[in-house]
Every structure is written in structure tokens, then in C-alpha cells.
Tab-separated table of C-alpha atoms in Angstrom:
chain	number	residue	atom	x	y	z
A	1	UNK	CA	115.024	108.477	132.023
A	2	UNK	CA	117.012	107.549	128.915
A	3	UNK	CA	118.530	104.597	130.790
A	4	UNK	CA	115.055	103.423	131.723
A	5	UNK	CA	113.952	103.253	128.103
A	6	UNK	CA	117.201	101.525	127.051
A	7	UNK	CA	116.261	98.656	129.379
A	8	UNK	CA	114.109	96.602	126.987
A	9	UNK	CA	112.636	94.347	129.679
A	10	UNK	CA	111.447	97.228	131.839
A	11	UNK	CA	110.127	99.044	128.801
A	12	UNK	CA	108.102	95.937	127.830
A	13	UNK	CA	106.625	95.837	131.340
A	14	UNK	CA	105.659	99.517	131.257
A	15	UNK	CA	104.087	99.226	127.794
A	16	UNK	CA	102.110	96.108	128.769
A	17	UNK	CA	100.829	97.754	131.962
A	18	UNK	CA	99.820	100.865	130.010
A	19	UNK	CA	97.964	98.722	127.437
A	20	UNK	CA	96.345	96.759	130.280
A	21	UNK	CA	95.112	99.930	131.971
A	22	UNK	CA	93.756	101.249	128.663
A	23	UNK	CA	91.909	97.979	128.012
A	24	UNK	CA	90.579	98.023	131.582
A	25	UNK	CA	89.314	101.596	131.225
A	26	UNK	CA	87.664	100.797	127.872
A	27	UNK	CA	86.050	97.686	129.375
A	28	UNK	CA	84.682	99.642	132.353
A	29	UNK	CA	83.322	102.313	130.006
A	30	UNK	CA	81.536	99.664	127.912
A	31	UNK	CA	80.157	97.941	131.042
A	32	UNK	CA	78.748	101.191	132.411
A	33	UNK	CA	77.209	102.000	129.024
A	34	UNK	CA	75.703	98.514	128.872
A	35	UNK	CA	77.534	97.795	125.609
A	36	UNK	CA	79.647	94.812	124.555
A	37	UNK	CA	83.413	94.686	124.678
A	38	UNK	CA	84.624	93.124	121.413
A	39	UNK	CA	87.923	91.856	122.868
A	40	UNK	CA	86.075	90.059	125.657
A	41	UNK	CA	83.635	88.531	123.166
A	42	UNK	CA	86.590	87.201	121.145
A	43	UNK	CA	88.419	85.726	124.149
A	44	UNK	CA	85.196	84.185	125.449
A	45	UNK	CA	84.436	82.665	122.043
A	46	UNK	CA	87.885	81.020	122.060
A	47	UNK	CA	87.384	79.768	125.624
A	48	UNK	CA	83.781	78.561	125.222
A	49	UNK	CA	84.663	75.185	123.586
A	50	UNK	CA	87.353	74.580	126.241
A	51	UNK	CA	84.793	75.316	128.967
A	52	UNK	CA	82.292	72.902	127.417
A	53	UNK	CA	84.881	70.102	127.024
A	54	UNK	CA	86.146	70.646	130.573
A	55	UNK	CA	82.571	70.658	131.934
A	56	UNK	CA	81.807	67.402	130.085
A	57	UNK	CA	85.004	65.706	131.320
A	58	UNK	CA	84.343	66.734	134.940
A	59	UNK	CA	80.676	65.649	134.713
A	60	UNK	CA	81.632	62.223	133.311
A	61	UNK	CA	84.307	61.880	136.010
A	62	UNK	CA	81.781	62.776	138.685
A	63	UNK	CA	79.252	60.217	137.389
A	64	UNK	CA	81.972	57.549	137.189
A	65	UNK	CA	82.992	58.203	140.793
A	66	UNK	CA	79.345	57.919	141.883
A	67	UNK	CA	78.961	54.569	140.087
A	68	UNK	CA	81.871	53.066	142.033
A	69	UNK	CA	80.708	54.163	145.473
A	70	UNK	CA	80.630	51.522	148.251
A	71	UNK	CA	77.324	49.647	148.793
A	72	UNK	CA	76.814	51.067	152.306
A	73	UNK	CA	76.832	54.626	150.927
A	74	UNK	CA	74.258	53.666	148.279
A	75	UNK	CA	72.002	52.070	150.915
A	76	UNK	CA	72.248	55.176	153.100
A	77	UNK	CA	71.364	57.390	150.162
A	78	UNK	CA	68.494	55.091	149.232
A	79	UNK	CA	67.018	55.378	152.741
A	80	UNK	CA	67.429	59.160	152.635
A	81	UNK	CA	65.761	59.376	149.225
A	82	UNK	CA	62.819	57.239	150.402
A	83	UNK	CA	62.268	59.622	153.319
A	84	UNK	CA	62.516	62.527	150.890
A	85	UNK	CA	59.955	60.914	148.531
A	86	UNK	CA	57.494	60.458	151.408
A	87	UNK	CA	57.942	64.074	152.489
A	88	UNK	CA	57.590	65.373	148.914
A	89	UNK	CA	54.475	63.256	148.303
A	90	UNK	CA	52.808	64.892	151.308
A	91	UNK	CA	53.974	68.321	150.186
A	92	UNK	CA	52.833	67.656	146.625
A	93	UNK	CA	49.318	66.838	147.808
A	94	UNK	CA	49.220	70.018	149.868
A	95	UNK	CA	50.519	72.115	146.946
A	96	UNK	CA	47.894	70.652	144.618
A	97	UNK	CA	45.286	71.937	147.026
A	98	UNK	CA	46.907	75.369	147.154
A	99	UNK	CA	47.234	75.491	143.349
A	100	UNK	CA	43.597	74.581	142.869
A	101	UNK	CA	42.621	77.292	145.307
A	102	UNK	CA	44.849	79.806	143.505
A	103	UNK	CA	43.214	78.983	140.150
A	104	UNK	CA	39.820	79.553	141.727
A	105	UNK	CA	40.900	82.874	143.218
A	106	UNK	CA	42.628	84.030	140.008
A	107	UNK	CA	39.593	83.164	137.964
A	108	UNK	CA	37.501	85.089	140.409
A	109	UNK	CA	39.811	88.081	140.185
A	110	UNK	CA	40.128	87.697	136.412
A	111	UNK	CA	43.941	87.833	136.594
A	112	UNK	CA	46.356	86.457	134.036
A	113	UNK	CA	48.022	83.115	134.586
A	114	UNK	CA	51.092	83.297	136.812
A	115	UNK	CA	54.622	82.762	135.523
A	116	UNK	CA	54.144	84.269	132.126
A	117	UNK	CA	57.750	85.346	132.226
A	118	UNK	CA	59.905	84.986	129.139
A	119	UNK	CA	62.555	82.556	130.418
A	120	UNK	CA	65.619	81.151	128.681
A	121	UNK	CA	66.831	77.773	129.999
A	122	UNK	CA	70.597	77.449	130.423
A	123	UNK	CA	73.233	75.331	132.103
A	124	UNK	CA	76.140	76.498	134.247
A	125	UNK	CA	79.320	75.402	132.460
A	126	UNK	CA	81.876	76.910	134.809
A	127	UNK	CA	81.843	78.806	138.065
A	128	UNK	CA	83.979	80.815	140.490
A	129	UNK	CA	86.824	81.506	138.100
A	130	UNK	CA	88.225	83.890	140.711
A	131	UNK	CA	88.239	83.509	144.501
A	132	UNK	CA	87.152	87.121	144.923
A	133	UNK	CA	83.976	86.987	142.825
A	134	UNK	CA	80.967	84.642	142.953
A	135	UNK	CA	80.530	84.376	139.219
A	136	UNK	CA	79.613	81.626	136.780
A	137	UNK	CA	79.302	81.126	133.056
A	138	UNK	CA	76.132	79.793	131.425
A	139	UNK	CA	75.925	78.141	128.013
A	140	UNK	CA	73.460	80.647	126.518
A	141	UNK	CA	74.388	84.103	125.299
A	142	UNK	CA	73.100	86.985	123.228
A	143	UNK	CA	72.145	84.675	120.354
A	144	UNK	CA	69.676	82.882	122.650
A	145	UNK	CA	68.269	86.186	123.879
A	146	UNK	CA	70.167	86.538	127.167
A	147	UNK	CA	70.907	90.205	127.862
A	148	UNK	CA	72.850	92.084	130.500
A	149	UNK	CA	70.785	92.570	133.650
A	150	UNK	CA	68.649	89.430	133.169
A	151	UNK	CA	67.631	87.874	136.487
A	152	UNK	CA	68.798	84.272	136.906
A	153	UNK	CA	66.693	81.728	138.819
A	154	UNK	CA	67.238	78.046	139.522
A	155	UNK	CA	64.715	75.335	138.609
A	156	UNK	CA	62.802	75.963	141.865
A	157	UNK	CA	62.288	79.611	140.983
A	158	UNK	CA	64.778	80.891	143.565
A	159	UNK	CA	66.678	84.004	142.500
A	160	UNK	CA	70.411	83.190	142.379
A	161	UNK	CA	71.951	86.142	140.542
A	162	UNK	CA	71.981	88.432	137.559
A	163	UNK	CA	73.649	88.452	134.163
A	164	UNK	CA	76.590	90.835	134.315
A	165	UNK	CA	77.714	90.403	130.714
A	166	UNK	CA	76.377	88.517	127.706
A	167	UNK	CA	78.639	87.302	124.897
A	168	UNK	CA	77.366	85.742	121.653
A	169	UNK	CA	77.345	82.140	122.956
A	170	UNK	CA	77.822	82.412	126.725
A	171	UNK	CA	76.978	84.819	129.525
A	172	UNK	CA	78.554	85.623	132.877
A	173	UNK	CA	76.303	85.663	135.906
A	174	UNK	CA	77.159	87.238	139.222
A	175	UNK	CA	75.692	85.652	142.366
A	176	UNK	CA	73.583	87.571	144.854
A	177	UNK	CA	76.290	86.827	147.431
A	178	UNK	CA	78.987	88.627	145.406
A	179	UNK	CA	80.113	91.951	146.875
A	180	UNK	CA	79.307	93.674	143.541
A	181	UNK	CA	75.681	92.522	143.664
A	182	UNK	CA	72.644	94.408	144.938
A	183	UNK	CA	68.941	93.899	144.286
A	184	UNK	CA	65.697	95.381	145.612
A	185	UNK	CA	64.056	93.034	148.120
A	186	UNK	CA	60.985	92.872	150.337
A	187	UNK	CA	60.105	91.073	153.551
A	188	UNK	CA	57.214	88.913	152.318
A	189	UNK	CA	55.216	89.044	155.562
A	190	UNK	CA	55.365	92.768	156.340
A	191	UNK	CA	56.183	94.155	152.838
A	192	UNK	CA	59.079	96.242	154.236
A	193	UNK	CA	61.467	96.946	151.362
A	194	UNK	CA	65.198	97.529	151.210
A	195	UNK	CA	68.261	96.765	149.161
A	196	UNK	CA	69.814	93.325	149.399
A	197	UNK	CA	73.603	93.507	149.130
A	198	UNK	CA	76.148	90.736	148.641
A	199	UNK	CA	79.057	90.585	151.077
A	200	UNK	CA	81.387	88.187	149.301
A	201	UNK	CA	80.509	85.552	151.944
A	202	UNK	CA	77.607	83.087	152.371
A	203	UNK	CA	75.180	85.712	153.714
A	204	UNK	CA	73.409	88.759	152.304
A	205	UNK	CA	72.545	92.019	154.042
A	206	UNK	CA	69.126	93.584	153.555
A	207	UNK	CA	69.976	97.256	154.101
A	208	UNK	CA	68.077	100.559	153.974
A	209	UNK	CA	65.037	99.146	155.754
A	210	UNK	CA	62.842	101.710	157.540
A	211	UNK	CA	64.049	102.131	161.142
A	212	UNK	CA	60.805	100.721	162.564
A	213	UNK	CA	60.535	97.988	159.917
A	214	UNK	CA	58.537	94.930	160.957
A	215	UNK	CA	61.135	92.230	160.390
A	216	UNK	CA	62.145	89.207	162.425
A	217	UNK	CA	64.191	86.035	162.113
A	218	UNK	CA	62.843	83.367	159.708
A	219	UNK	CA	60.910	85.946	157.637
A	220	UNK	CA	60.951	85.123	153.913
A	221	UNK	CA	62.715	87.623	151.643
A	222	UNK	CA	61.536	88.039	148.030
A	223	UNK	CA	62.523	90.385	145.202
A	224	UNK	CA	60.676	93.703	145.301
A	225	UNK	CA	60.597	94.338	141.549
A	226	UNK	CA	61.821	97.916	142.111
A	227	UNK	CA	63.648	99.272	139.097
A	228	UNK	CA	61.875	96.801	136.776
A	229	UNK	CA	65.039	94.746	136.256
A	230	UNK	CA	64.396	91.745	138.490
A	231	UNK	CA	60.758	90.521	138.495
A	232	UNK	CA	58.769	90.949	141.692
A	233	UNK	CA	58.151	88.071	144.089
A	234	UNK	CA	61.100	85.770	143.372
A	235	UNK	CA	62.176	83.893	146.495
A	236	UNK	CA	65.647	84.857	147.742
A	237	UNK	CA	66.106	83.567	151.291
A	238	UNK	CA	65.255	83.877	154.969
A	239	UNK	CA	66.198	86.416	157.609
A	240	UNK	CA	68.568	84.974	160.212
A	241	UNK	CA	69.284	88.097	162.279
A	242	UNK	CA	67.975	91.651	162.563
A	243	UNK	CA	70.314	94.523	163.437
A	244	UNK	CA	68.712	97.749	164.700
A	245	UNK	CA	71.005	100.732	165.139
A	246	UNK	CA	69.110	103.184	167.338
A	247	UNK	CA	71.831	105.873	167.045
A	248	UNK	CA	71.940	105.874	163.247
A	249	UNK	CA	68.209	105.113	163.094
A	250	UNK	CA	68.662	102.240	160.640
A	251	UNK	CA	67.579	98.636	160.437
A	252	UNK	CA	69.247	95.894	158.462
A	253	UNK	CA	68.833	92.140	158.317
A	254	UNK	CA	71.229	89.289	157.716
A	255	UNK	CA	69.724	86.950	155.113
A	256	UNK	CA	70.665	83.364	154.287
A	257	UNK	CA	70.032	82.590	150.582
A	258	UNK	CA	67.597	79.715	149.977
A	259	UNK	CA	70.059	78.027	147.657
A	260	UNK	CA	73.846	77.877	147.520
A	261	UNK	CA	75.385	79.322	144.369
A	262	UNK	CA	77.867	76.420	144.253
A	263	UNK	CA	75.069	73.876	143.780
A	264	UNK	CA	73.295	75.692	140.944
A	265	UNK	CA	73.409	73.771	137.642
A	266	UNK	CA	70.273	74.326	135.545
A	267	UNK	CA	69.024	77.901	135.502
A	268	UNK	CA	66.604	80.207	133.704
A	269	UNK	CA	67.493	83.717	132.596
A	270	UNK	CA	64.577	86.158	132.774
A	271	UNK	CA	64.773	89.184	130.524
A	272	UNK	CA	64.633	92.521	132.399
A	273	UNK	CA	61.445	94.556	132.541
A	274	UNK	CA	59.012	91.685	133.189
A	275	UNK	CA	56.835	90.840	136.147
A	276	UNK	CA	54.907	87.731	137.039
A	277	UNK	CA	51.477	87.873	135.567
A	278	UNK	CA	52.354	90.846	133.344
B	1	UNK	CA	107.589	81.876	119.532
B	2	UNK	CA	107.055	78.184	120.303
B	3	UNK	CA	107.567	78.779	124.033
B	4	UNK	CA	104.835	81.454	124.006
B	5	UNK	CA	102.487	79.099	122.168
B	6	UNK	CA	102.925	76.362	124.798
B	7	UNK	CA	102.301	78.778	127.646
B	8	UNK	CA	99.163	80.229	126.006
B	9	UNK	CA	97.724	76.738	125.437
B	10	UNK	CA	98.492	76.003	129.100
B	11	UNK	CA	96.651	79.149	130.193
B	12	UNK	CA	93.583	78.341	128.053
B	13	UNK	CA	93.379	74.803	129.478
B	14	UNK	CA	93.837	76.194	133.002
B	15	UNK	CA	90.955	78.632	132.412
B	16	UNK	CA	88.714	75.756	131.275
B	17	UNK	CA	89.596	73.550	134.244
B	18	UNK	CA	89.443	76.412	136.794
B	19	UNK	CA	85.682	76.874	136.423
B	20	UNK	CA	84.988	73.191	136.947
B	21	UNK	CA	87.048	72.488	140.051
B	22	UNK	CA	84.732	70.819	142.592
B	23	UNK	CA	83.753	72.960	145.579
B	24	UNK	CA	84.779	70.070	147.861
B	25	UNK	CA	88.341	70.939	146.912
B	26	UNK	CA	88.216	74.267	148.753
B	27	UNK	CA	90.849	74.767	151.439
B	28	UNK	CA	89.987	77.614	153.876
B	29	UNK	CA	87.345	78.621	151.347
B	30	UNK	CA	89.827	78.888	148.464
B	31	UNK	CA	90.570	76.766	145.446
B	32	UNK	CA	93.861	76.853	143.531
B	33	UNK	CA	94.100	79.643	140.967
B	34	UNK	CA	95.233	77.521	138.033
B	35	UNK	CA	95.737	80.449	135.648
B	36	UNK	CA	98.076	82.065	138.175
B	37	UNK	CA	99.797	78.721	138.778
B	38	UNK	CA	100.502	78.217	135.058
B	39	UNK	CA	101.665	81.831	134.748
B	40	UNK	CA	104.073	81.574	137.691
B	41	UNK	CA	105.389	78.142	136.666
B	42	UNK	CA	106.133	79.257	133.082
B	43	UNK	CA	107.597	82.595	134.174
B	44	UNK	CA	109.836	80.958	136.779
B	45	UNK	CA	111.250	78.758	134.044
B	46	UNK	CA	111.873	81.712	131.686
B	47	UNK	CA	112.833	85.408	131.927
B	48	UNK	CA	111.087	88.645	133.054
B	49	UNK	CA	110.123	89.745	129.515
B	50	UNK	CA	108.483	86.394	128.824
B	51	UNK	CA	106.829	86.520	132.254
B	52	UNK	CA	105.369	89.998	131.667
B	53	UNK	CA	104.004	89.041	128.223
B	54	UNK	CA	102.458	85.796	129.431
B	55	UNK	CA	101.170	87.654	132.509
B	56	UNK	CA	99.403	90.123	130.233
B	57	UNK	CA	97.712	87.264	128.359
B	58	UNK	CA	96.867	85.470	131.638
B	59	UNK	CA	95.256	88.651	132.986
B	60	UNK	CA	93.297	89.127	129.781
B	61	UNK	CA	91.992	85.545	129.885
B	62	UNK	CA	91.206	85.687	133.621
B	63	UNK	CA	89.471	89.060	133.353
B	64	UNK	CA	87.405	87.998	130.347
B	65	UNK	CA	86.368	84.766	132.058
B	66	UNK	CA	85.277	86.560	135.241
B	67	UNK	CA	83.734	89.459	133.280
B	68	UNK	CA	84.676	92.067	135.910
B	69	UNK	CA	87.719	94.251	136.663
B	70	UNK	CA	89.556	93.355	133.462
B	71	UNK	CA	92.173	96.098	133.910
B	72	UNK	CA	93.073	94.987	137.456
B	73	UNK	CA	93.500	91.404	136.300
B	74	UNK	CA	95.796	92.403	133.410
B	75	UNK	CA	97.997	94.757	135.443
B	76	UNK	CA	98.416	92.460	138.460
B	77	UNK	CA	99.116	89.365	136.349
B	78	UNK	CA	101.594	91.255	134.120
B	79	UNK	CA	103.540	92.386	137.197
B	80	UNK	CA	103.405	88.922	138.746
B	81	UNK	CA	104.785	87.332	135.561
B	82	UNK	CA	107.545	89.945	135.437
B	83	UNK	CA	108.622	89.364	139.049
B	84	UNK	CA	108.413	85.580	138.633
B	85	UNK	CA	110.755	85.918	135.653
B	86	UNK	CA	113.110	87.993	137.797
B	87	UNK	CA	113.174	85.264	140.447
B	88	UNK	CA	114.469	82.848	137.821
B	89	UNK	CA	117.284	85.187	136.732
B	90	UNK	CA	118.329	86.427	140.203
B	91	UNK	CA	117.689	83.755	142.825
B	92	UNK	CA	117.533	80.409	141.494
B	93	UNK	CA	118.742	76.937	141.414
B	94	UNK	CA	116.994	73.670	140.881
B	95	UNK	CA	115.910	73.344	144.491
B	96	UNK	CA	112.166	72.435	144.405
B	97	UNK	CA	111.471	74.503	147.519
B	98	UNK	CA	112.324	77.724	145.659
B	99	UNK	CA	109.477	77.582	143.077
B	100	UNK	CA	107.022	76.543	145.780
B	101	UNK	CA	107.781	79.441	148.112
B	102	UNK	CA	108.159	81.823	145.170
B	103	UNK	CA	104.642	80.864	144.051
B	104	UNK	CA	103.331	81.520	147.569
B	105	UNK	CA	104.730	85.023	147.913
B	106	UNK	CA	103.960	85.864	144.289
B	107	UNK	CA	100.321	84.803	144.863
B	108	UNK	CA	100.227	86.950	147.991
B	109	UNK	CA	101.713	89.943	146.145
B	110	UNK	CA	99.462	89.502	143.103
B	111	UNK	CA	96.247	89.179	145.107
B	112	UNK	CA	97.358	91.927	147.509
B	113	UNK	CA	97.731	94.298	144.556
B	114	UNK	CA	94.380	93.154	143.170
B	115	UNK	CA	92.657	93.765	146.516
B	116	UNK	CA	94.196	97.228	146.767
B	117	UNK	CA	92.333	98.125	143.592
B	118	UNK	CA	89.198	96.116	144.504
B	119	UNK	CA	88.767	96.105	148.314
B	120	UNK	CA	86.543	93.401	149.840
B	121	UNK	CA	84.210	94.170	152.762
B	122	UNK	CA	84.905	90.985	154.768
B	123	UNK	CA	88.507	91.066	156.060
B	124	UNK	CA	88.319	87.599	157.643
B	125	UNK	CA	87.211	86.116	154.333
B	126	UNK	CA	90.121	87.821	152.544
B	127	UNK	CA	92.745	86.512	155.000
B	128	UNK	CA	91.304	82.983	154.947
B	129	UNK	CA	91.054	82.872	151.162
B	130	UNK	CA	94.556	84.274	150.682
B	131	UNK	CA	96.032	81.686	153.040
B	132	UNK	CA	94.268	78.797	151.291
B	133	UNK	CA	95.160	80.096	147.861
B	134	UNK	CA	98.856	80.580	148.711
B	135	UNK	CA	99.163	77.029	150.041
B	136	UNK	CA	97.343	75.525	147.051
B	137	UNK	CA	99.211	77.604	144.468
B	138	UNK	CA	102.565	76.714	146.070
B	139	UNK	CA	101.871	72.983	145.792
B	140	UNK	CA	100.377	73.135	142.282
B	141	UNK	CA	103.175	75.371	140.973
B	142	UNK	CA	105.722	72.793	142.075
B	143	UNK	CA	103.997	70.176	139.895
B	144	UNK	CA	103.453	72.429	136.864
B	145	UNK	CA	106.975	73.882	137.172
B	146	UNK	CA	108.509	70.394	137.105
B	147	UNK	CA	106.514	69.657	133.934
B	148	UNK	CA	107.512	72.944	132.246
B	149	UNK	CA	111.167	72.457	133.214
B	150	UNK	CA	111.051	68.955	131.723
B	151	UNK	CA	109.583	70.322	128.458
B	152	UNK	CA	112.204	73.075	128.328
B	153	UNK	CA	115.060	70.627	128.834
B	154	UNK	CA	113.758	68.473	125.973
B	155	UNK	CA	113.388	71.549	123.766
B	156	UNK	CA	116.979	72.606	124.472
B	157	UNK	CA	118.290	69.092	123.758
B	158	UNK	CA	116.374	69.018	120.461
B	159	UNK	CA	117.758	72.420	119.484
B	160	UNK	CA	121.311	71.355	120.371
B	161	UNK	CA	120.919	68.169	118.331
B	162	UNK	CA	119.610	70.158	115.393
B	163	UNK	CA	122.661	72.445	115.529
B	164	UNK	CA	124.982	69.440	115.577
């Protein structure tokens, strides 16, 4: 034992590992309490300007590459965009009709205007810093009102994840697809509710459904609002497969998210404890 | 102290770039782990004590950036830096293949340790990602190691000149 502690290199390793484990334990304790870890805040504050510079450089590089694309690629994209415009024009007209009808119905029911949620706009400045976690960093933190547990939606209103930690100027979000993520969800058509769990891959599993749940492929999945953390009714994805285990008496569904976490750029953070129309 | 400063700056830049790597770059679903690459490259060029210290800082940065499992990041990166430093004192020559393969097995060991503490449900995803990451880290370490070695040689020449 004495020889071990005479070896300075080994002693350094042991001390560093012990400090690391202590920091890790303190961090976990703070996370479970919902508090803020000062060391993490400091490191993140140092890294935030580097993240912003790196994000700007990569964005400029990306734009530059797009400018110098060959003409044939631009023509192809132009044709695709024209088709998209035609489709969206038709859809827009239809949605105007639906919106007008909704206003009429809401007025009739004397309900509050929809989407009265308190939302904080933010931009993703870095993502997937580790291969094992679907996480990203947004450029708004505690000072802008982002808090731990806030639901994060993209500009189309699709739920993409939740804030796992908020620092003064930035916040980390964890994607629904991450294996650490779970959120209450409902099949929109039948109102069967369960818990949507990330698997670390491109799909989600809607578990704990009633064994005779009315669920089938292509059903829309929305947030259930259970627990009052994530608002009710946010679009998540579509069912691709239903698994019924008659022996265990359980039903679960494989869900494909409506948007890929990799493509998310502009987002809104919604403070916990709100619901649409509340 | 100067050598620590250079490595820390390298780690901070790697952390900034890591989060902005395009998804089109993914090989078998994995992108290079630049923080690990910088850690291994610097540790290979130095000694185990340096490796462990820089590994600790790399783990701290990586854990803070991800926001989860801070302790696992620190412990696995500290051990990786230590073993990378040992490679330099026990195995090595200037053969470029050595840092590349060292980076591959060190990545495998580091992530293996990490996954022991934080198991993933999808085994296929783990194997695929590990394979892609090892290949990428091996190639990138070769480049960063050559750069670090070049800097070290210049530093030693400057110090020798100063003594003269």
C-alpha cells in the first residue's frame, strides 16, 4: 500500500478519479433536486461563446457551399419548391377554412383563444455532443426564463424534447428519442394514454397502454398533459407498428417522430405547468 | 504549465466544433468524438500524469456540455488519458500506425467503460456507433497527433535554444 502511494502518477490517477466521482455524485444530487450545479454553469459560460462562434462559422460555411452548387441542382430544387408551393397553397386554403370554423366554434363555446402558452423563442447552437445522448444546446437560458422541464417544440408546434438543465445563458435539451426521455402521450383518435419512451434510436415506444387499447398504424400521437409538465395536445408522431403481448397482457406501439431532432434549428421552450387555452 | 494550456484550449475548441458537425458526416450512425480525439492525441504525445489530468478536464467539459452523467464522463476520460499516456511511455515509436490503432482501442475501452455505467437498450445501435466512432477517432487522432507532435518538437527546440 505504501508503494502504491509512493508512485506519484498512480496517486494522481486515483485522486482525480475520486474527485470525478464526487463531482458526479454532487451533480446527480443537484439534478434530482432540480437545482443548478455551479461548476457546470461556469464551464458552460466559458464554452457558450465558443459554441456561438463555431455555430456561426459552420452556418456561413454551409451557406457558402449552397451558393456554389451546380446549376442542375438549383433547377431541381426550384422544381421541387414550386411543387411544394402549390401543395402548401392548397393546404393553406383548407386550413383557413378550418381556422374560421374553429373560431366560430370557440366563440360558441366561449373558450379562450388557443395557444396562449408562454413560449420563449430560441435557436439550437450545438447538438449531439455525445454519440450516446440525443441532446442539444439552445441559446437561451435561465436569464430568458427557460427552466428545467420546459417542453421544447419546433416552429410547427411539434414536440421535440424537454429542457434537462438550464444555465444562465444556455440550456441543454434532451430529445424525445433519447433513452433518458419519457413523456405522457395519447393516441389522438381513441384517447388511449401511455408513456412514450425514447430508445436511443430513431423510433419511440408508447408503452403502458391498456391491453385492449384501440390503436393502429398511422394513428397520430400527441402529448397527454399528464403531470402538468408538457402541455396537452402537442403533436409528437405517428404509430408505425402495434405490439400486443397476450401473455403479459400489455400493448405498446412503435412511434415515428414527426420531425427529426437533427433538423431542428429554431425552437420554442414552453414553461412547465401550462396547457393550451389555459 | 504551457503544455496544459495548449491542450485545454484544444479541448475547448473541440467542444465547440463537436456540436456543429454536420449530420451528413455520420459513419454507421456515429460522428468523430473530437474531445476524445484531442485528449488521446495530447496524451499519446505526453506522459500518463499529463494524460490523466487532461482526461479529467476533458471529462468535465464533455459532461457539462452534454448535461448528463458528468461523473461517468470524468472517470472514463481520466482513465483513457492515463492509459494513452502509458502507451507513449511503454510502446512507442514514431510509426503513424501506432497512434491510429491506439486511438481505436482507447475509444473502445473508454466508451465500453462508459456504457458499463450507462447501459443502452439497443445493442445493435451500440455496436454500430462504436464501430463508426473507433474508425473516425483513429483517423482524426492521426491528424491531431501529427500536429501536437510538431508543436512539441518546436517547443523543445525553442527550449534548447534558450538554454544555449
